[in-house]
Short mmCIF file of C-alpha atoms and ligand atoms in Angstrom, two decimals:
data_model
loop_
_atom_site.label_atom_id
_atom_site.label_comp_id
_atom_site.label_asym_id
_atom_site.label_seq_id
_atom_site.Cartn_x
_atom_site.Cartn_y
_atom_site.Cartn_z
CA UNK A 1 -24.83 -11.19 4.43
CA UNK A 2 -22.25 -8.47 4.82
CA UNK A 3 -21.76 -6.65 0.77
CA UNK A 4 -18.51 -4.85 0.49
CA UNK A 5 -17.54 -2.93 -2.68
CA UNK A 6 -14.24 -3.27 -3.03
CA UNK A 7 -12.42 -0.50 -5.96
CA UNK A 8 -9.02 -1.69 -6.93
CA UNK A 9 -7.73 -4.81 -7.53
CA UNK A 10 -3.73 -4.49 -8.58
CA UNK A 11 -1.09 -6.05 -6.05
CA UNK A 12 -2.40 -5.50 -3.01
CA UNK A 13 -6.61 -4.84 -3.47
CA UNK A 14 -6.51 -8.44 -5.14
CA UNK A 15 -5.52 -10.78 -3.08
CA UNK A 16 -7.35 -8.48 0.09
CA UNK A 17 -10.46 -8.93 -1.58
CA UNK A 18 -9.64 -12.46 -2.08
CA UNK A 19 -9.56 -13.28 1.26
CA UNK A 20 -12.57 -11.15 2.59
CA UNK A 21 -14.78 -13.28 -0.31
CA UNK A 22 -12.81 -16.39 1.12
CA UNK A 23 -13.90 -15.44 4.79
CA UNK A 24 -18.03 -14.95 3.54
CA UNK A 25 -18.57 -11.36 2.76
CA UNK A 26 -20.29 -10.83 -0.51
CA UNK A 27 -17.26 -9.11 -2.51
CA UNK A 28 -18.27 -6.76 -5.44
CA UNK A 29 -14.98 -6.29 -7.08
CA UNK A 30 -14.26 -3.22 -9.55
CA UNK A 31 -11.07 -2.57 -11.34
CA UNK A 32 -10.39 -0.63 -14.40
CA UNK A 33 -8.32 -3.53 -16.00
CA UNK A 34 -9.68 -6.64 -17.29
CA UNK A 35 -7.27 -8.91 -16.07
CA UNK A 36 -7.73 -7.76 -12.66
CA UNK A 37 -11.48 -8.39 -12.78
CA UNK A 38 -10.61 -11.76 -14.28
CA UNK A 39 -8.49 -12.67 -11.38
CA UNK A 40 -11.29 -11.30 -8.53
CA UNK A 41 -13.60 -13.80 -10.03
CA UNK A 42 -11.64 -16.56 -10.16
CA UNK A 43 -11.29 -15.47 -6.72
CA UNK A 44 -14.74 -16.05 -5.46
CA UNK A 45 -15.29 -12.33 -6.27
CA UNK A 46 -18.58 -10.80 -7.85
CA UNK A 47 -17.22 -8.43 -10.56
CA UNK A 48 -18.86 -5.21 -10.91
CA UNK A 49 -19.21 -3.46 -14.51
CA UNK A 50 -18.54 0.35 -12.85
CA UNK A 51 -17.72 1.28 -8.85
CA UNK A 52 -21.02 2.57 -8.83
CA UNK A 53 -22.57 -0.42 -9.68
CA UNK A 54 -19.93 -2.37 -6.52
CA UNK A 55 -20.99 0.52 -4.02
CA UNK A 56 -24.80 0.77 -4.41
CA UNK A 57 -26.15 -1.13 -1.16
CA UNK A 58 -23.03 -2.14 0.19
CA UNK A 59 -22.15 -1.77 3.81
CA UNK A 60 -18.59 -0.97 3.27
CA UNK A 61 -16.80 0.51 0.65
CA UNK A 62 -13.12 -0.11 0.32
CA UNK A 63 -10.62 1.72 -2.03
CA UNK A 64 -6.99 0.28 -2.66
CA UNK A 65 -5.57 2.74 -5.32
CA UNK A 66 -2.39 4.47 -6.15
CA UNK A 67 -2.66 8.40 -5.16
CA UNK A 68 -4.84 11.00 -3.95
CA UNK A 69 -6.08 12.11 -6.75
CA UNK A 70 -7.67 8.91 -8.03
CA UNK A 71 -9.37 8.80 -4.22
CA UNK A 72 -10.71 12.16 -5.37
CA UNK A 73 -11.83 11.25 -8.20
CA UNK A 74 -13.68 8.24 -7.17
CA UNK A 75 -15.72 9.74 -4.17
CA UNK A 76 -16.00 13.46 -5.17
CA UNK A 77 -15.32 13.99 -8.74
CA UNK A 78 -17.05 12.79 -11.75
CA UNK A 79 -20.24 12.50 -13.36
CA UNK A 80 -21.19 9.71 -10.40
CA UNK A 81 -19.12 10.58 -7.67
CA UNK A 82 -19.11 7.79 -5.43
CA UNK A 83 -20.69 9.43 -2.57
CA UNK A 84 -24.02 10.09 -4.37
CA UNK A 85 -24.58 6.48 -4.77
CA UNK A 86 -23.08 5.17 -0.94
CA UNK A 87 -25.80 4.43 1.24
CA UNK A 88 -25.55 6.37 4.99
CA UNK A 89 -25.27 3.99 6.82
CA UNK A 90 -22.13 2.07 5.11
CA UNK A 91 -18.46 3.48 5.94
CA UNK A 92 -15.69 3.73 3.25
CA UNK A 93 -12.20 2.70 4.33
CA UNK A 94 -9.59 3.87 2.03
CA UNK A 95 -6.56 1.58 2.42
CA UNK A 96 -4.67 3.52 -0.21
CA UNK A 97 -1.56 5.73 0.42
CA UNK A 98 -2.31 9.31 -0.20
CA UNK A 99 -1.86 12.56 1.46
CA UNK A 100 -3.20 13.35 4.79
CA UNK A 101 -4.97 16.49 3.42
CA UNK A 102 -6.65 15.09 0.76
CA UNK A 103 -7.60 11.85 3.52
CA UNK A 104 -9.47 14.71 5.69
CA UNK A 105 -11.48 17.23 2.79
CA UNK A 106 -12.54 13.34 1.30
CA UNK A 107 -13.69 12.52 4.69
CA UNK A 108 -15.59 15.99 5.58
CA UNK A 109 -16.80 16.03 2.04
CA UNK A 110 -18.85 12.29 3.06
CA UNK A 111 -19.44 13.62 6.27
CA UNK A 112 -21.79 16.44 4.82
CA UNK A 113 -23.72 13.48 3.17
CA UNK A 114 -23.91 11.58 6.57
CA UNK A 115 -21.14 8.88 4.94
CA UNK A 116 -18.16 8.03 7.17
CA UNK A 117 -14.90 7.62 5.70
CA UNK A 118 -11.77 6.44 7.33
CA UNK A 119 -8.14 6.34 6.04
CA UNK A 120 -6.53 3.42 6.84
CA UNK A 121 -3.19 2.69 4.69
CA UNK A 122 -1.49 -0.75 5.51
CA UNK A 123 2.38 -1.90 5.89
CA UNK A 124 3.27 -5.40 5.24
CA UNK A 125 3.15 -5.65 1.56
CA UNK A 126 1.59 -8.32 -1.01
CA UNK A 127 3.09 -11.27 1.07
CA UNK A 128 0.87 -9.75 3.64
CA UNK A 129 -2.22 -8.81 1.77
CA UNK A 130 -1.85 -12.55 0.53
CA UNK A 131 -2.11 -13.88 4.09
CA UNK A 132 -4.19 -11.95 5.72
CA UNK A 133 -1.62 -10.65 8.34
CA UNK A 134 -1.86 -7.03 6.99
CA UNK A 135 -1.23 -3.95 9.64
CA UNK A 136 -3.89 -1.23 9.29
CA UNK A 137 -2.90 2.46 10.21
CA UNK A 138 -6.39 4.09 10.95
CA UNK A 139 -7.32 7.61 11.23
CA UNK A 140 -11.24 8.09 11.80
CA UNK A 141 -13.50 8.63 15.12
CA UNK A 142 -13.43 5.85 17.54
CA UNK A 143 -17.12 4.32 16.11
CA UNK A 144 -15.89 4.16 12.72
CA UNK A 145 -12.38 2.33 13.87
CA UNK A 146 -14.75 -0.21 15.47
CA UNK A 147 -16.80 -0.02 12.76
CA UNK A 148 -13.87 -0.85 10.20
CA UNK A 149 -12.34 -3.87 12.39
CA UNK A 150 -15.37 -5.97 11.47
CA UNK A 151 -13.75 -6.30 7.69
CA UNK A 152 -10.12 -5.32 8.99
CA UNK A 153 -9.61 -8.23 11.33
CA UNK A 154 -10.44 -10.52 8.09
CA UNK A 155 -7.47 -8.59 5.84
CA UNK A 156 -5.10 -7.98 8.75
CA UNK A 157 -3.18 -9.07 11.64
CA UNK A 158 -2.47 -5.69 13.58
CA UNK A 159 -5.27 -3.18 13.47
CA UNK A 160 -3.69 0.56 14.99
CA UNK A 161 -6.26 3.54 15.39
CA UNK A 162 -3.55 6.35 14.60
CA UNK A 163 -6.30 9.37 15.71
CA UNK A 164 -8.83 10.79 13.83
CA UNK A 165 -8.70 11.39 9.44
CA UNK A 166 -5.44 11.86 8.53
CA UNK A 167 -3.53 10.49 11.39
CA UNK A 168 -3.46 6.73 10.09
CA UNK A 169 -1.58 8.31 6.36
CA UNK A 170 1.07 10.28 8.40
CA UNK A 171 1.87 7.38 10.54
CA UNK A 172 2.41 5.24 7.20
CA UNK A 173 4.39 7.84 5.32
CA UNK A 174 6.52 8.25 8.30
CA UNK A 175 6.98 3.84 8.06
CA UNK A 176 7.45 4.28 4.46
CA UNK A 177 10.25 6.76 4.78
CA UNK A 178 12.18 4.69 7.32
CA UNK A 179 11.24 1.51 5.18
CA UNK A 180 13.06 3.21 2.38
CA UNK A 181 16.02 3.39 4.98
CA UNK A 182 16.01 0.40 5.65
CA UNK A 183 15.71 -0.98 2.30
CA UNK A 184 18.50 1.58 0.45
CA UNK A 185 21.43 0.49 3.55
CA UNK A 186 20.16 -2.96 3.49
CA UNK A 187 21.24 -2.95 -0.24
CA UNK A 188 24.04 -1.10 0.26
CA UNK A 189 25.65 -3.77 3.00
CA UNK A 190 24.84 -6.49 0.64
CA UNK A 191 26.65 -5.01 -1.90
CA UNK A 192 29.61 -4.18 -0.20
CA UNK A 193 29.78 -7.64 1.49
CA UNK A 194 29.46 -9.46 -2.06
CA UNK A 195 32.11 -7.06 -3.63
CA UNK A 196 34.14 -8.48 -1.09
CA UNK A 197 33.52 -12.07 -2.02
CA UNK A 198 30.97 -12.76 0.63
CA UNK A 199 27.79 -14.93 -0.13
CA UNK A 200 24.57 -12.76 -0.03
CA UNK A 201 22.83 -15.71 1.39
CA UNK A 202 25.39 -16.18 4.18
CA UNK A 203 25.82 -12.60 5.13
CA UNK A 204 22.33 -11.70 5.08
CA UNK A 205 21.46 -14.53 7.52
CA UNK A 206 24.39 -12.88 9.84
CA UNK A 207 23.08 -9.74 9.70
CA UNK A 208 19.48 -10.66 10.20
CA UNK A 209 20.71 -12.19 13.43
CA UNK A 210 23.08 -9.83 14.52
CA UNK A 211 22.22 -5.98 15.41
CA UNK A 212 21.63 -5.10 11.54
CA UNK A 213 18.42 -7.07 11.41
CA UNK A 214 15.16 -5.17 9.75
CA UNK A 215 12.32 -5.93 7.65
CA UNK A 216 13.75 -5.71 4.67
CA UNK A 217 16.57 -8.40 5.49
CA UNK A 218 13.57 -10.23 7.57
CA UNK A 219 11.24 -11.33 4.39
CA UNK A 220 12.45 -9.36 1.30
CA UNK A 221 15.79 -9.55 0.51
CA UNK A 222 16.52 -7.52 -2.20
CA UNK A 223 19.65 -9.88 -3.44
CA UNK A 224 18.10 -12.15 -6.20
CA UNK A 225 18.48 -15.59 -5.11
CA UNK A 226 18.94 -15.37 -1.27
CA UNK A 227 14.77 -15.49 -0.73
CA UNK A 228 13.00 -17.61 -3.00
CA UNK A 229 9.86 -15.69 -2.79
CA UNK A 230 10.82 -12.46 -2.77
CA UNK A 231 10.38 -9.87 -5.76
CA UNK A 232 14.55 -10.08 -5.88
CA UNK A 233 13.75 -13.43 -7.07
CA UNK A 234 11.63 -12.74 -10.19
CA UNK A 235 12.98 -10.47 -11.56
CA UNK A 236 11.75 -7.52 -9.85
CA UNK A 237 8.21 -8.38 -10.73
CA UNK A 238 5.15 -7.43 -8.10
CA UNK A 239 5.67 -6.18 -5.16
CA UNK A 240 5.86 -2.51 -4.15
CA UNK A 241 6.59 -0.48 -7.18
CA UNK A 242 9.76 1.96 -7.08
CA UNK A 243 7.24 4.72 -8.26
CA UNK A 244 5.02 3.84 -5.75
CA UNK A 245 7.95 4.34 -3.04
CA UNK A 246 8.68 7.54 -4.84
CA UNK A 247 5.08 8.87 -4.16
CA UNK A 248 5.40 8.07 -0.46
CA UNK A 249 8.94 9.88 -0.03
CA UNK A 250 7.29 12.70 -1.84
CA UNK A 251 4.31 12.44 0.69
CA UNK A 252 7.31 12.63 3.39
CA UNK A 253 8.53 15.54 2.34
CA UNK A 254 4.91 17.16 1.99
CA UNK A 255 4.94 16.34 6.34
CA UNK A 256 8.24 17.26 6.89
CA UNK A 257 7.95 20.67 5.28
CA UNK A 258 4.58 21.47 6.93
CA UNK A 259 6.09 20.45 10.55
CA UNK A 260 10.00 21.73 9.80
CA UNK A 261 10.78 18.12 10.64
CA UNK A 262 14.33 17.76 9.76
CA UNK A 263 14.50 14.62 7.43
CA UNK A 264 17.60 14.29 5.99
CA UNK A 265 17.87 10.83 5.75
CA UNK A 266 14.48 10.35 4.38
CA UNK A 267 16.25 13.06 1.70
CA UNK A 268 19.04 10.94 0.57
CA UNK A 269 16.67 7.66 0.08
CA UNK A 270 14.32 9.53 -2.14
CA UNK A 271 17.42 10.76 -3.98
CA UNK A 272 18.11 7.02 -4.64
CA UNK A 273 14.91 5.85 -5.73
CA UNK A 274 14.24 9.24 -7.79
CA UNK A 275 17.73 8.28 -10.00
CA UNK A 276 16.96 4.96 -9.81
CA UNK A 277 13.80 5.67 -11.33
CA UNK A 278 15.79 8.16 -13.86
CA UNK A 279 17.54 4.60 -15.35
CA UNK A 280 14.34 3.39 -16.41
CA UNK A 281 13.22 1.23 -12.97
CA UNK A 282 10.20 2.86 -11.65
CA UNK A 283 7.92 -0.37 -12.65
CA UNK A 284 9.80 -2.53 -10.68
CA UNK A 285 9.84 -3.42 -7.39
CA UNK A 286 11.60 -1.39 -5.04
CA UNK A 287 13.93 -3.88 -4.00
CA UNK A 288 15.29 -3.72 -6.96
CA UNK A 289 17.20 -0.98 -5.58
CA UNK A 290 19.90 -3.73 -5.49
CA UNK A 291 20.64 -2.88 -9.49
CA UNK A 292 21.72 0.85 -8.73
CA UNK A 293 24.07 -0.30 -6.20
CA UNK A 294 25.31 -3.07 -8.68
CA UNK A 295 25.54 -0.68 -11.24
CA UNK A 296 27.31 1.83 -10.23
CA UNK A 297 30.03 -0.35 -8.86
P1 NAD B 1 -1.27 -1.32 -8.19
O1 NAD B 1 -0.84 -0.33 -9.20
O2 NAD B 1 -0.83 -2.74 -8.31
O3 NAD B 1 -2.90 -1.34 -8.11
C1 NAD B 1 -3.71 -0.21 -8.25
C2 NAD B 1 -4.97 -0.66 -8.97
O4 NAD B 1 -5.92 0.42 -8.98
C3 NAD B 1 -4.72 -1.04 -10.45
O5 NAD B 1 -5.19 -2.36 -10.67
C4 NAD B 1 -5.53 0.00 -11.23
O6 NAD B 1 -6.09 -0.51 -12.43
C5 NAD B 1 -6.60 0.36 -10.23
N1 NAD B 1 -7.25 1.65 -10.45
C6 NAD B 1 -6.67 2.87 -10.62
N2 NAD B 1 -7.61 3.82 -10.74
C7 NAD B 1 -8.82 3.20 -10.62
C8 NAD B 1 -10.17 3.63 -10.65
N3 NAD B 1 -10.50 4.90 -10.83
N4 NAD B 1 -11.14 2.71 -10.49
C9 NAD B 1 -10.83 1.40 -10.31
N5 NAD B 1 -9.57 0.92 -10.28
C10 NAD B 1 -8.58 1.81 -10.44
O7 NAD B 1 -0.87 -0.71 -6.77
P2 NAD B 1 -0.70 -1.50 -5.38
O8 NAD B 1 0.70 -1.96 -5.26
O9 NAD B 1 -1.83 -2.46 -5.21
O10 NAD B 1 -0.85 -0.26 -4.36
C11 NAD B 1 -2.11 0.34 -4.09
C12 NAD B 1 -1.93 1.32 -2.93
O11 NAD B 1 -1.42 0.62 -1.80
C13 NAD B 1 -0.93 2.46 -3.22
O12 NAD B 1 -1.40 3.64 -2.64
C14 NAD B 1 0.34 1.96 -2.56
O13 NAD B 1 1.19 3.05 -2.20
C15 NAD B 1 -0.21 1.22 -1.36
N6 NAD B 1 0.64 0.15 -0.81
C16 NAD B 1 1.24 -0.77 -1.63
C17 NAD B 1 2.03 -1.77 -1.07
C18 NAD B 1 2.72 -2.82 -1.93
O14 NAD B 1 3.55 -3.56 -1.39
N7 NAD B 1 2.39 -2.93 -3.22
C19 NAD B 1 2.18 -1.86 0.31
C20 NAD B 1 1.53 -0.94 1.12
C21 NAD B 1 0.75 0.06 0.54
#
């Protein structure tokens, strides 16, 4: 049987580890909180007391985790860095959102111990890490992309090989910056439609219809109320964290500098979630967006 150590269990690691346990592969689960662990078991999940302990043997090694510096500090930093316990022949797939450079010195670092490593970040949020229909951006050779697709395919819906290490987290920052578009006017139309006695549920079914239809409008609607299951709708809660966003604008601006890639509206979003942060919102979801817009009406 397949063994994949999987390090990272918060929104979206959980329920992707879920359903790669629910599909047959022996899952050893490691989080650093409790409750996470709890939930992996419950989950069909074999919880693992350290990542060391989840990676020994395995054949793949995934990592779901917020920046680059706790990828760093998994696989290369330490008193066990990961990569002294990873057998050769396994490959690591790092599904978090980090910077490109770190992606690449991670990936020669494990490819001077004869481990492959392949960054592949994913769009489509918890909704999609709860149904499987995930897209993965990879950046890796073409062996370990075909490697990868064996657990992939299980977690995901769209599998994209972006180039090789590196090219799979530029290709997400540059979704996440126009996701943060998309998001910050999708808010902003809702609000001005509603402050002109519109219904958010009516307007937002117009729009999604009409030429104004994105993602964001599609299956998160950041107007409590109008989409039962999205994060609007409790509160805020889950989801894709406004600091989270944050990180990714700042990873934007990290490309756009290096390339002189003008980005200016890319500059205004991160503006918006930075002072929306500044009120005291970074935990919440970054729909919740919404409340600055309400606010400062
Ligand atoms: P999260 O904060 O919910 O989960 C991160 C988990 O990592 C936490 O449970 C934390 O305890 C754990 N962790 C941190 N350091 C660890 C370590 N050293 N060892 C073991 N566990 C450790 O974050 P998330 O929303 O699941 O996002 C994870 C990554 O996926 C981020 O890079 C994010 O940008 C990206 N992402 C998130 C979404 C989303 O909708 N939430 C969508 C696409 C991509």
């Amino acid at each position: 049987m397949t063994t994949v150590a999987f390090i990272g269990l918060g929104n979206m690691g959980g329920p992707m580890a879920a359903n790669l346990a629910k599909a047959g592969f022996n899952v050893r689960a490691f989080d650093l909180s409790e409750d996470a662990l709890e939930t992996a078991e419950a989950n069909g999940c074999e919880v693992a007391f350290s990542a060391q302990e989840a990676a020994t043997g395995a054949d793949f090694v995934i990592s779901m985790l917020p920046a680059g510096k706790h990828v760093r500090g998994l696989y290369v930093e330490g008193d066990t860095p990961l990569f002294e316990v990873i057998k050769q022949s396994a490959l690591v797939i790092d599904c978090s959102t980090i910077d490109a450079d770190t992606a690449r010195s991670v990936a020669a670092e494990g490819e001077q111990l004869g481990i492959g490593f392949v960054d592949a970040p994913v769009s489509g949020g918890v909704g999609g890490a709860q149904a499987g229909t995930l897209t993965f951006i990879v950046g890796g050779s073409e062996a370990q992309f075909e490697q990868a697709k064996l657990v992939l395919d299980v977690m995901g819906k769209n599998i994209f090989h972006a180039g090789d290490h590196g090219a799979g987290q530029v290709a997400k920052v540059c979704n996440n910056m126009l996701l943060s578009i998309l998001m910050a006017g999708t808010c902003e139309a809702i609000n001005m439609g509603v402050k002109n006695g519109l219904d958010p549920a009516v307007l937002s079914e117009i729009m999604k219809q009409s030429s104004g239809g994105n993602w964001a409008l599609n299956v998160y609607n950041p107007y409590p109320g109008v989409m039962e299951n999205a994060p609007a709708s409790k509160n805020y809660q889950g989801g894709f964290q406004v600091d989270l966003m944050i990180k990714d604008l700042g990873l934007a601006m990290d490309v756009s500098q290096q390339s002189a890639s003008a980005v200016p509206m890319g500059s205004a979003a991160r503006s918006l979630f930075t002072l929306h942060k500044a009120k005291g919102n970074g935990k919440l979801d970054f729909s919740s967006l919404m409340k600055l817009y309400q606010d400062e009406a």
